Amino acid sequence: MGIVAGLDSAPDFTRIVVCDSDTGAVLRQGYAPHPLESPEGGRPCDVDPQAWLLSLGEAAGGGLLEGVQAIGVSAQANAVVPLDAQGSTVRPAMVGADKRTQVAAADLVDALGGREAWAQAVGCVPQAPQPVTKLRWLARTEPDNARRTAALLQAHDWLVWQLLGRPARRTTDRGGASGTGYWSAATGAYRPDLVELALGHQAVLPEVIGPADAAGTTPEGLLISAGTGDTQAAAFGLGIGLGDAVVSLGASGSVMAVHPEALVDQHGMITSLADATGMHLPVVTTLNAVRTLRGTAELLGVPDLEGLSELAMKSTPGAHGLVLLPYLEGERTPQLPHTAGTLTGLRRESMRPEHLARAAFEGMLCGLADALDVLRGRGVAVRRIFLLGAAAELPAVQAAAPSLFGAQVVVVQPADYAALGAARQAAWALGVSQGALDPRTPPVWQGPVAQVLEPGEELAVGQAVRRQFVSVREQTHPGAFG
């Protein structure tokens, strides 16, 4: 069919991949940091969206997009761009996990009648990063700006709109809409009343178009696909389908899986997102993943995670009886926001650095296995697990993960899967527009380069370690999972 491009506007940079639309082979790449100044080295919570356009232009320099027929856009989730009646930004975009909005999240939960009411309404309970929560903060803290806000876009919506020359029609996709807190993946409809609850009045919301639909065509004839959030784009770029889950190892952790229907969780542990294909992408998050490893390394005086992994490999499964409940920042799965971590099983023979190192890896992975079990308990099939993040390369993670998760683990080669997913979406929209692809079936691209790990003979041992962790968790926090 031709050549397509996918751009991923991350919090700190823009990356562009140019791909063969039939195979997904990467032909060219571009990169540019956002021209942002972070106060005291921290990531800003307020960003001028023009910075995204400037880095996009720089990343696309040198003829990178020559011959490209369609572009897909992925961008950071949870970024809100408030517009006035003329389409100008009312204030800088509100991005990221903004701690300023934590009180606003609690206010919204109470205002609608509790966590279950939100789960039933839109499939998620307000959290500090979500757009609906940021609107509540805006109304309470900057009432003049809230009153001027006439329309709302997310980051990928705004970029698509700019690429198309700011037309009267503004669009989004199911994936991006499902993370706002005012669109339901179960019903496929907005809840304008929740916008009013948060912002104090109604606002114009972008039209939700289908996964294979085009948002429009630029004056130069370049097709722009629907775009989506970075989570959905990464899942699409990986090529995951039914039976697949993705476990992401960041400071915090997340588990997501493809499912044919939206899941409503009255406890609010599942965030019911839509994916970029017409399916659903339930997500469960933990507050403690790699931060558990870093804290343990600091405690033991180990300089880096590679050293901690090497130390852990000197121990054995079960860490000589040590069990670490890794709730260092409190925890969201299970809902223990005010708790702390717990170390049990201390005996003279277990009080060695290598056993504590092993317990940290096992505790982190068992916490993520708890999150997997939340999805499994709702009927989500998990036969293969993609493990993402730099920590996935650590030998101690790879040695323990398959048997603790009880499934095949796939460790993919690092790549910008969000940009690849955006490019694959562009190829889909282009193929549909040419009559070459079915709008119900995305193009089949070559899968990622990966290492496949099987539980094998270690499965029984791993499951025994897992049961030990669950036993300690139940004794320490009885009924934490209801």
JSON list of N, CA and C in Angstrom, two decimals, residues 411-475:
[
{"chain": "A", "resi": 411, "resn": "VAL", "atom": "N", "xyz": [9.81, -11.59, 26.75]},
{"chain": "A", "resi": 411, "resn": "VAL", "atom": "CA", "xyz": [10.59, -10.38, 27.01]},
{"chain": "A", "resi": 411, "resn": "VAL", "atom": "C", "xyz": [10.98, -9.79, 25.66]},
{"chain": "A", "resi": 412, "resn": "VAL", "atom": "N", "xyz": [10.35, -8.68, 25.31]},
{"chain": "A", "resi": 412, "resn": "VAL", "atom": "CA", "xyz": [10.55, -8.11, 23.97]},
{"chain": "A", "resi": 412, "resn": "VAL", "atom": "C", "xyz": [11.77, -7.20, 23.94]},
{"chain": "A", "resi": 413, "resn": "GLN", "atom": "N", "xyz": [12.35, -7.11, 22.77]},
{"chain": "A", "resi": 413, "resn": "GLN", "atom": "CA", "xyz": [13.47, -6.20, 22.58]},
{"chain": "A", "resi": 413, "resn": "GLN", "atom": "C", "xyz": [12.99, -4.77, 22.71]},
{"chain": "A", "resi": 414, "resn": "PRO", "atom": "N", "xyz": [13.72, -3.90, 23.42]},
{"chain": "A", "resi": 414, "resn": "PRO", "atom": "CA", "xyz": [13.25, -2.51, 23.58]},
{"chain": "A", "resi": 414, "resn": "PRO", "atom": "C", "xyz": [13.02, -1.84, 22.23]},
{"chain": "A", "resi": 415, "resn": "ALA", "atom": "N", "xyz": [11.90, -1.15, 22.13]},
{"chain": "A", "resi": 415, "resn": "ALA", "atom": "CA", "xyz": [11.54, -0.39, 20.93]},
{"chain": "A", "resi": 415, "resn": "ALA", "atom": "C", "xyz": [10.45, 0.59, 21.33]},
{"chain": "A", "resi": 416, "resn": "ASP", "atom": "N", "xyz": [10.16, 1.56, 20.49]},
{"chain": "A", "resi": 416, "resn": "ASP", "atom": "CA", "xyz": [9.08, 2.49, 20.77]},
{"chain": "A", "resi": 416, "resn": "ASP", "atom": "C", "xyz": [7.79, 1.91, 20.22]},
{"chain": "A", "resi": 417, "resn": "TYR", "atom": "N", "xyz": [7.18, 1.05, 21.02]},
{"chain": "A", "resi": 417, "resn": "TYR", "atom": "CA", "xyz": [5.99, 0.34, 20.55]},
{"chain": "A", "resi": 417, "resn": "TYR", "atom": "C", "xyz": [4.79, 1.27, 20.40]},
{"chain": "A", "resi": 418, "resn": "ALA", "atom": "N", "xyz": [4.78, 2.37, 21.13]},
{"chain": "A", "resi": 418, "resn": "ALA", "atom": "CA", "xyz": [3.68, 3.32, 20.96]},
{"chain": "A", "resi": 418, "resn": "ALA", "atom": "C", "xyz": [3.74, 3.95, 19.57]},
{"chain": "A", "resi": 419, "resn": "ALA", "atom": "N", "xyz": [4.91, 4.35, 19.13]},
{"chain": "A", "resi": 419, "resn": "ALA", "atom": "CA", "xyz": [5.05, 4.92, 17.78]},
{"chain": "A", "resi": 419, "resn": "ALA", "atom": "C", "xyz": [4.73, 3.86, 16.72]},
{"chain": "A", "resi": 420, "resn": "LEU", "atom": "N", "xyz": [5.17, 2.63, 16.95]},
{"chain": "A", "resi": 420, "resn": "LEU", "atom": "CA", "xyz": [4.86, 1.55, 16.00]},
{"chain": "A", "resi": 420, "resn": "LEU", "atom": "C", "xyz": [3.35, 1.29, 15.94]},
{"chain": "A", "resi": 421, "resn": "GLY", "atom": "N", "xyz": [2.70, 1.35, 17.12]},
{"chain": "A", "resi": 421, "resn": "GLY", "atom": "CA", "xyz": [1.25, 1.17, 17.13]},
{"chain": "A", "resi": 421, "resn": "GLY", "atom": "C", "xyz": [0.54, 2.28, 16.38]},
{"chain": "A", "resi": 422, "resn": "ALA", "atom": "N", "xyz": [1.03, 3.51, 16.52]},
{"chain": "A", "resi": 422, "resn": "ALA", "atom": "CA", "xyz": [0.44, 4.63, 15.79]},
{"chain": "A", "resi": 422, "resn": "ALA", "atom": "C", "xyz": [0.62, 4.45, 14.28]},
{"chain": "A", "resi": 423, "resn": "ALA", "atom": "N", "xyz": [1.78, 3.95, 13.89]},
{"chain": "A", "resi": 423, "resn": "ALA", "atom": "CA", "xyz": [2.02, 3.70, 12.46]},
{"chain": "A", "resi": 423, "resn": "ALA", "atom": "C", "xyz": [1.13, 2.59, 11.94]},
{"chain": "A", "resi": 424, "resn": "ARG", "atom": "N", "xyz": [0.94, 1.55, 12.74]},
{"chain": "A", "resi": 424, "resn": "ARG", "atom": "CA", "xyz": [0.07, 0.44, 12.32]},
{"chain": "A", "resi": 424, "resn": "ARG", "atom": "C", "xyz": [-1.37, 0.93, 12.17]},
{"chain": "A", "resi": 425, "resn": "GLN", "atom": "N", "xyz": [-1.80, 1.83, 13.07]},
{"chain": "A", "resi": 425, "resn": "GLN", "atom": "CA", "xyz": [-3.13, 2.41, 12.93]},
{"chain": "A", "resi": 425, "resn": "GLN", "atom": "C", "xyz": [-3.25, 3.21, 11.64]},
{"chain": "A", "resi": 426, "resn": "ALA", "atom": "N", "xyz": [-2.18, 3.97, 11.31]},
{"chain": "A", "resi": 426, "resn": "ALA", "atom": "CA", "xyz": [-2.18, 4.74, 10.06]},
{"chain": "A", "resi": 426, "resn": "ALA", "atom": "C", "xyz": [-2.29, 3.81, 8.85]},
{"chain": "A", "resi": 427, "resn": "ALA", "atom": "N", "xyz": [-1.58, 2.68, 8.90]},
{"chain": "A", "resi": 427, "resn": "ALA", "atom": "CA", "xyz": [-1.64, 1.72, 7.79]},
{"chain": "A", "resi": 427, "resn": "ALA", "atom": "C", "xyz": [-3.04, 1.14, 7.65]},
{"chain": "A", "resi": 428, "resn": "TRP", "atom": "N", "xyz": [-3.71, 0.91, 8.79]},
{"chain": "A", "resi": 428, "resn": "TRP", "atom": "CA", "xyz": [-5.08, 0.38, 8.78]},
{"chain": "A", "resi": 428, "resn": "TRP", "atom": "C", "xyz": [-6.03, 1.38, 8.13]},
{"chain": "A", "resi": 429, "resn": "ALA", "atom": "N", "xyz": [-5.98, 2.62, 8.58]},
{"chain": "A", "resi": 429, "resn": "ALA", "atom": "CA", "xyz": [-6.86, 3.65, 8.02]},
{"chain": "A", "resi": 429, "resn": "ALA", "atom": "C", "xyz": [-6.59, 3.86, 6.53]},
{"chain": "A", "resi": 430, "resn": "LEU", "atom": "N", "xyz": [-5.30, 3.83, 6.15]},
{"chain": "A", "resi": 430, "resn": "LEU", "atom": "CA", "xyz": [-4.94, 3.99, 4.74]},
{"chain": "A", "resi": 430, "resn": "LEU", "atom": "C", "xyz": [-5.49, 2.84, 3.92]},
{"chain": "A", "resi": 431, "resn": "GLY", "atom": "N", "xyz": [-5.32, 1.61, 4.41]},
{"chain": "A", "resi": 431, "resn": "GLY", "atom": "CA", "xyz": [-5.81, 0.44, 3.68]},
{"chain": "A", "resi": 431, "resn": "GLY", "atom": "C", "xyz": [-7.32, 0.45, 3.52]},
{"chain": "A", "resi": 432, "resn": "VAL", "atom": "N", "xyz": [-8.03, 0.87, 4.57]},
{"chain": "A", "resi": 432, "resn": "VAL", "atom": "CA", "xyz": [-9.49, 0.95, 4.49]},
{"chain": "A", "resi": 432, "resn": "VAL", "atom": "C", "xyz": [-9.90, 2.01, 3.47]},
{"chain": "A", "resi": 433, "resn": "SER", "atom": "N", "xyz": [-9.21, 3.15, 3.48]},
{"chain": "A", "resi": 433, "resn": "SER", "atom": "CA", "xyz": [-9.55, 4.22, 2.54]},
{"chain": "A", "resi": 433, "resn": "SER", "atom": "C", "xyz": [-9.31, 3.80, 1.09]},
{"chain": "A", "resi": 434, "resn": "GLN", "atom": "N", "xyz": [-8.36, 2.87, 0.88]},
{"chain": "A", "resi": 434, "resn": "GLN", "atom": "CA", "xyz": [-8.05, 2.39, -0.47]},
{"chain": "A", "resi": 434, "resn": "GLN", "atom": "C", "xyz": [-8.86, 1.15, -0.85]},
{"chain": "A", "resi": 435, "resn": "GLY", "atom": "N", "xyz": [-9.67, 0.66, 0.12]},
{"chain": "A", "resi": 435, "resn": "GLY", "atom": "CA", "xyz": [-10.44, -0.55, -0.14]},
{"chain": "A", "resi": 435, "resn": "GLY", "atom": "C", "xyz": [-9.64, -1.82, -0.06]},
{"chain": "A", "resi": 436, "resn": "ALA", "atom": "N", "xyz": [-8.42, -1.75, 0.50]},
{"chain": "A", "resi": 436, "resn": "ALA", "atom": "CA", "xyz": [-7.54, -2.92, 0.56]},
{"chain": "A", "resi": 436, "resn": "ALA", "atom": "C", "xyz": [-7.64, -3.67, 1.88]},
{"chain": "A", "resi": 437, "resn": "LEU", "atom": "N", "xyz": [-8.19, -3.03, 2.94]},
{"chain": "A", "resi": 437, "resn": "LEU", "atom": "CA", "xyz": [-8.30, -3.65, 4.25]},
{"chain": "A", "resi": 437, "resn": "LEU", "atom": "C", "xyz": [-9.72, -3.55, 4.77]},
{"chain": "A", "resi": 438, "resn": "ASP", "atom": "N", "xyz": [-10.08, -4.53, 5.59]},
{"chain": "A", "resi": 438, "resn": "ASP", "atom": "CA", "xyz": [-11.38, -4.55, 6.24]},
{"chain": "A", "resi": 438, "resn": "ASP", "atom": "C", "xyz": [-11.33, -3.66, 7.48]},
{"chain": "A", "resi": 439, "resn": "PRO", "atom": "N", "xyz": [-12.32, -2.80, 7.71]},
{"chain": "A", "resi": 439, "resn": "PRO", "atom": "CA", "xyz": [-12.29, -1.94, 8.90]},
{"chain": "A", "resi": 439, "resn": "PRO", "atom": "C", "xyz": [-12.41, -2.72, 10.20]},
{"chain": "A", "resi": 440, "resn": "ARG", "atom": "N", "xyz": [-12.74, -4.01, 10.12]},
{"chain": "A", "resi": 440, "resn": "ARG", "atom": "CA", "xyz": [-12.82, -4.83, 11.33]},
{"chain": "A", "resi": 440, "resn": "ARG", "atom": "C", "xyz": [-11.54, -5.61, 11.60]},
{"chain": "A", "resi": 441, "resn": "THR", "atom": "N", "xyz": [-10.59, -5.59, 10.66]},
{"chain": "A", "resi": 441, "resn": "THR", "atom": "CA", "xyz": [-9.39, -6.43, 10.80]},
{"chain": "A", "resi": 441, "resn": "THR", "atom": "C", "xyz": [-8.14, -5.60, 10.52]},
{"chain": "A", "resi": 442, "resn": "PRO", "atom": "N", "xyz": [-7.32, -5.34, 11.55]},
{"chain": "A", "resi": 442, "resn": "PRO", "atom": "CA", "xyz": [-6.12, -4.53, 11.34]},
{"chain": "A", "resi": 442, "resn": "PRO", "atom": "C", "xyz": [-5.07, -5.27, 10.52]},
{"chain": "A", "resi": 443, "resn": "PRO", "atom": "N", "xyz": [-4.14, -4.54, 9.94]},
{"chain": "A", "resi": 443, "resn": "PRO", "atom": "CA", "xyz": [-3.08, -5.20, 9.17]},
{"chain": "A", "resi": 443, "resn": "PRO", "atom": "C", "xyz": [-2.22, -6.07, 10.07]},
{"chain": "A", "resi": 444, "resn": "VAL", "atom": "N", "xyz": [-1.77, -7.19, 9.53]},
{"chain": "A", "resi": 444, "resn": "VAL", "atom": "CA", "xyz": [-0.90, -8.10, 10.27]},
{"chain": "A", "resi": 444, "resn": "VAL", "atom": "C", "xyz": [0.54, -7.70, 10.00]},
{"chain": "A", "resi": 445, "resn": "TRP", "atom": "N", "xyz": [1.22, -7.26, 11.05]},
{"chain": "A", "resi": 445, "resn": "TRP", "atom": "CA", "xyz": [2.62, -6.86, 10.94]},
{"chain": "A", "resi": 445, "resn": "TRP", "atom": "C", "xyz": [3.51, -7.89, 11.64]},
{"chain": "A", "resi": 446, "resn": "GLN", "atom": "N", "xyz": [4.77, -7.87, 11.28]},
{"chain": "A", "resi": 446, "resn": "GLN", "atom": "CA", "xyz": [5.73, -8.76, 11.92]},
{"chain": "A", "resi": 446, "resn": "GLN", "atom": "C", "xyz": [5.81, -8.45, 13.42]},
{"chain": "A", "resi": 447, "resn": "GLY", "atom": "N", "xyz": [5.90, -9.50, 14.23]},
{"chain": "A", "resi": 447, "resn": "GLY", "atom": "CA", "xyz": [5.93, -9.33, 15.67]},
{"chain": "A", "resi": 447, "resn": "GLY", "atom": "C", "xyz": [7.27, -8.81, 16.16]},
{"chain": "A", "resi": 448, "resn": "PRO", "atom": "N", "xyz": [7.32, -8.39, 17.42]},
{"chain": "A", "resi": 448, "resn": "PRO", "atom": "CA", "xyz": [8.57, -7.88, 17.97]},
{"chain": "A", "resi": 448, "resn": "PRO", "atom": "C", "xyz": [9.60, -8.98, 18.18]},
{"chain": "A", "resi": 449, "resn": "VAL", "atom": "N", "xyz": [10.86, -8.60, 18.13]},
{"chain": "A", "resi": 449, "resn": "VAL", "atom": "CA", "xyz": [11.94, -9.53, 18.47]},
{"chain": "A", "resi": 449, "resn": "VAL", "atom": "C", "xyz": [11.87, -9.78, 19.97]},
{"chain": "A", "resi": 450, "resn": "ALA", "atom": "N", "xyz": [11.86, -11.04, 20.38]},
{"chain": "A", "resi": 450, "resn": "ALA", "atom": "CA", "xyz": [11.59, -11.34, 21.78]},
{"chain": "A", "resi": 450, "resn": "ALA", "atom": "C", "xyz": [12.28, -12.62, 22.23]},
{"chain": "A", "resi": 451, "resn": "GLN", "atom": "N", "xyz": [12.46, -12.71, 23.54]},
{"chain": "A", "resi": 451, "resn": "GLN", "atom": "CA", "xyz": [12.94, -13.92, 24.19]},
{"chain": "A", "resi": 451, "resn": "GLN", "atom": "C", "xyz": [11.75, -14.56, 24.91]},
{"chain": "A", "resi": 452, "resn": "VAL", "atom": "N", "xyz": [11.51, -15.84, 24.67]},
{"chain": "A", "resi": 452, "resn": "VAL", "atom": "CA", "xyz": [10.36, -16.53, 25.24]},
{"chain": "A", "resi": 452, "resn": "VAL", "atom": "C", "xyz": [10.83, -17.42, 26.39]},
{"chain": "A", "resi": 453, "resn": "LEU", "atom": "N", "xyz": [10.20, -17.24, 27.56]},
{"chain": "A", "resi": 453, "resn": "LEU", "atom": "CA", "xyz": [10.57, -17.99, 28.77]},
{"chain": "A", "resi": 453, "resn": "LEU", "atom": "C", "xyz": [9.38, -18.82, 29.21]},
{"chain": "A", "resi": 454, "resn": "GLU", "atom": "N", "xyz": [9.60, -20.10, 29.45]},
{"chain": "A", "resi": 454, "resn": "GLU", "atom": "CA", "xyz": [8.54, -21.01, 29.89]},
{"chain": "A", "resi": 454, "resn": "GLU", "atom": "C", "xyz": [8.70, -21.33, 31.37]},
{"chain": "A", "resi": 455, "resn": "PRO", "atom": "N", "xyz": [7.57, -21.57, 32.09]},
{"chain": "A", "resi": 455, "resn": "PRO", "atom": "CA", "xyz": [7.68, -21.95, 33.50]},
{"chain": "A", "resi": 455, "resn": "PRO", "atom": "C", "xyz": [8.43, -23.26, 33.69]},
{"chain": "A", "resi": 456, "resn": "GLY", "atom": "N", "xyz": [8.19, -24.22, 32.82]},
{"chain": "A", "resi": 456, "resn": "GLY", "atom": "CA", "xyz": [8.92, -25.49, 32.83]},
{"chain": "A", "resi": 456, "resn": "GLY", "atom": "C", "xyz": [8.86, -26.20, 34.18]},
{"chain": "A", "resi": 457, "resn": "GLU", "atom": "N", "xyz": [9.99, -26.80, 34.53]},
{"chain": "A", "resi": 457, "resn": "GLU", "atom": "CA", "xyz": [10.06, -27.58, 35.77]},
{"chain": "A", "resi": 457, "resn": "GLU", "atom": "C", "xyz": [10.00, -26.72, 37.02]},
{"chain": "A", "resi": 458, "resn": "GLU", "atom": "N", "xyz": [10.18, -25.41, 36.87]},
{"chain": "A", "resi": 458, "resn": "GLU", "atom": "CA", "xyz": [10.16, -24.52, 38.03]},
{"chain": "A", "resi": 458, "resn": "GLU", "atom": "C", "xyz": [8.75, -24.11, 38.44]},
{"chain": "A", "resi": 459, "resn": "LEU", "atom": "N", "xyz": [7.74, -24.53, 37.67]},
{"chain": "A", "resi": 459, "resn": "LEU", "atom": "CA", "xyz": [6.38, -24.06, 37.93]},
{"chain": "A", "resi": 459, "resn": "LEU", "atom": "C", "xyz": [5.91, -24.42, 39.34]},
{"chain": "A", "resi": 460, "resn": "ALA", "atom": "N", "xyz": [6.12, -25.66, 39.77]},
{"chain": "A", "resi": 460, "resn": "ALA", "atom": "CA", "xyz": [5.65, -26.08, 41.09]},
{"chain": "A", "resi": 460, "resn": "ALA", "atom": "C", "xyz": [6.33, -25.29, 42.19]},
{"chain": "A", "resi": 461, "resn": "VAL", "atom": "N", "xyz": [7.63, -25.07, 42.05]},
{"chain": "A", "resi": 461, "resn": "VAL", "atom": "CA", "xyz": [8.37, -24.30, 43.06]},
{"chain": "A", "resi": 461, "resn": "VAL", "atom": "C", "xyz": [7.87, -22.86, 43.09]},
{"chain": "A", "resi": 462, "resn": "GLY", "atom": "N", "xyz": [7.69, -22.27, 41.91]},
{"chain": "A", "resi": 462, "resn": "GLY", "atom": "CA", "xyz": [7.22, -20.90, 41.85]},
{"chain": "A", "resi": 462, "resn": "GLY", "atom": "C", "xyz": [5.84, -20.73, 42.46]},
{"chain": "A", "resi": 463, "resn": "GLN", "atom": "N", "xyz": [4.96, -21.66, 42.20]},
{"chain": "A", "resi": 463, "resn": "GLN", "atom": "CA", "xyz": [3.61, -21.57, 42.77]},
{"chain": "A", "resi": 463, "resn": "GLN", "atom": "C", "xyz": [3.62, -21.75, 44.28]},
{"chain": "A", "resi": 464, "resn": "ALA", "atom": "N", "xyz": [4.58, -22.53, 44.80]},
{"chain": "A", "resi": 464, "resn": "ALA", "atom": "CA", "xyz": [4.73, -22.64, 46.26]},
{"chain": "A", "resi": 464, "resn": "ALA", "atom": "C", "xyz": [5.17, -21.32, 46.86]},
{"chain": "A", "resi": 465, "resn": "VAL", "atom": "N", "xyz": [6.09, -20.64, 46.20]},
{"chain": "A", "resi": 465, "resn": "VAL", "atom": "CA", "xyz": [6.52, -19.31, 46.65]},
{"chain": "A", "resi": 465, "resn": "VAL", "atom": "C", "xyz": [5.35, -18.34, 46.62]},
{"chain": "A", "resi": 466, "resn": "ARG", "atom": "N", "xyz": [4.57, -18.43, 45.56]},
{"chain": "A", "resi": 466, "resn": "ARG", "atom": "CA", "xyz": [3.40, -17.56, 45.43]},
{"chain": "A", "resi": 466, "resn": "ARG", "atom": "C", "xyz": [2.39, -17.79, 46.57]},
{"chain": "A", "resi": 467, "resn": "ARG", "atom": "N", "xyz": [2.14, -19.07, 46.90]},
{"chain": "A", "resi": 467, "resn": "ARG", "atom": "CA", "xyz": [1.22, -19.39, 47.99]},
{"chain": "A", "resi": 467, "resn": "ARG", "atom": "C", "xyz": [1.74, -18.86, 49.32]},
{"chain": "A", "resi": 468, "resn": "GLN", "atom": "N", "xyz": [3.06, -18.92, 49.50]},
{"chain": "A", "resi": 468, "resn": "GLN", "atom": "CA", "xyz": [3.65, -18.39, 50.72]},
{"chain": "A", "resi": 468, "resn": "GLN", "atom": "C", "xyz": [3.41, -16.89, 50.83]},
{"chain": "A", "resi": 469, "resn": "PHE", "atom": "N", "xyz": [3.56, -16.17, 49.71]},
{"chain": "A", "resi": 469, "resn": "PHE", "atom": "CA", "xyz": [3.31, -14.74, 49.69]},
{"chain": "A", "resi": 469, "resn": "PHE", "atom": "C", "xyz": [1.85, -14.45, 50.02]},
{"chain": "A", "resi": 470, "resn": "VAL", "atom": "N", "xyz": [0.92, -15.18, 49.38]},
{"chain": "A", "resi": 470, "resn": "VAL", "atom": "CA", "xyz": [-0.51, -14.96, 49.61]},
{"chain": "A", "resi": 470, "resn": "VAL", "atom": "C", "xyz": [-0.86, -15.23, 51.07]},
{"chain": "A", "resi": 471, "resn": "SER", "atom": "N", "xyz": [-0.27, -16.27, 51.65]},
{"chain": "A", "resi": 471, "resn": "SER", "atom": "CA", "xyz": [-0.54, -16.59, 53.05]},
{"chain": "A", "resi": 471, "resn": "SER", "atom": "C", "xyz": [-0.12, -15.46, 53.97]},
{"chain": "A", "resi": 472, "resn": "VAL", "atom": "N", "xyz": [1.07, -14.89, 53.73]},
{"chain": "A", "resi": 472, "resn": "VAL", "atom": "CA", "xyz": [1.55, -13.78, 54.55]},
{"chain": "A", "resi": 472, "resn": "VAL", "atom": "C", "xyz": [0.67, -12.56, 54.34]},
{"chain": "A", "resi": 473, "resn": "ARG", "atom": "N", "xyz": [0.29, -12.30, 53.09]},
{"chain": "A", "resi": 473, "resn": "ARG", "atom": "CA", "xyz": [-0.58, -11.15, 52.82]},
{"chain": "A", "resi": 473, "resn": "ARG", "atom": "C", "xyz": [-1.92, -11.28, 53.53]},
{"chain": "A", "resi": 474, "resn": "GLU", "atom": "N", "xyz": [-2.50, -12.46, 53.50]},
{"chain": "A", "resi": 474, "resn": "GLU", "atom": "CA", "xyz": [-3.79, -12.68, 54.15]},
{"chain": "A", "resi": 474, "resn": "GLU", "atom": "C", "xyz": [-3.69, -12.57, 55.68]},
{"chain": "A", "resi": 475, "resn": "GLN", "atom": "N", "xyz": [-2.57, -13.03, 56.23]},
{"chain": "A", "resi": 475, "resn": "GLN", "atom": "CA", "xyz": [-2.39, -12.91, 57.68]},
{"chain": "A", "resi": 475, "resn": "GLN", "atom": "C", "xyz": [-2.19, -11.46, 58.09]}
]
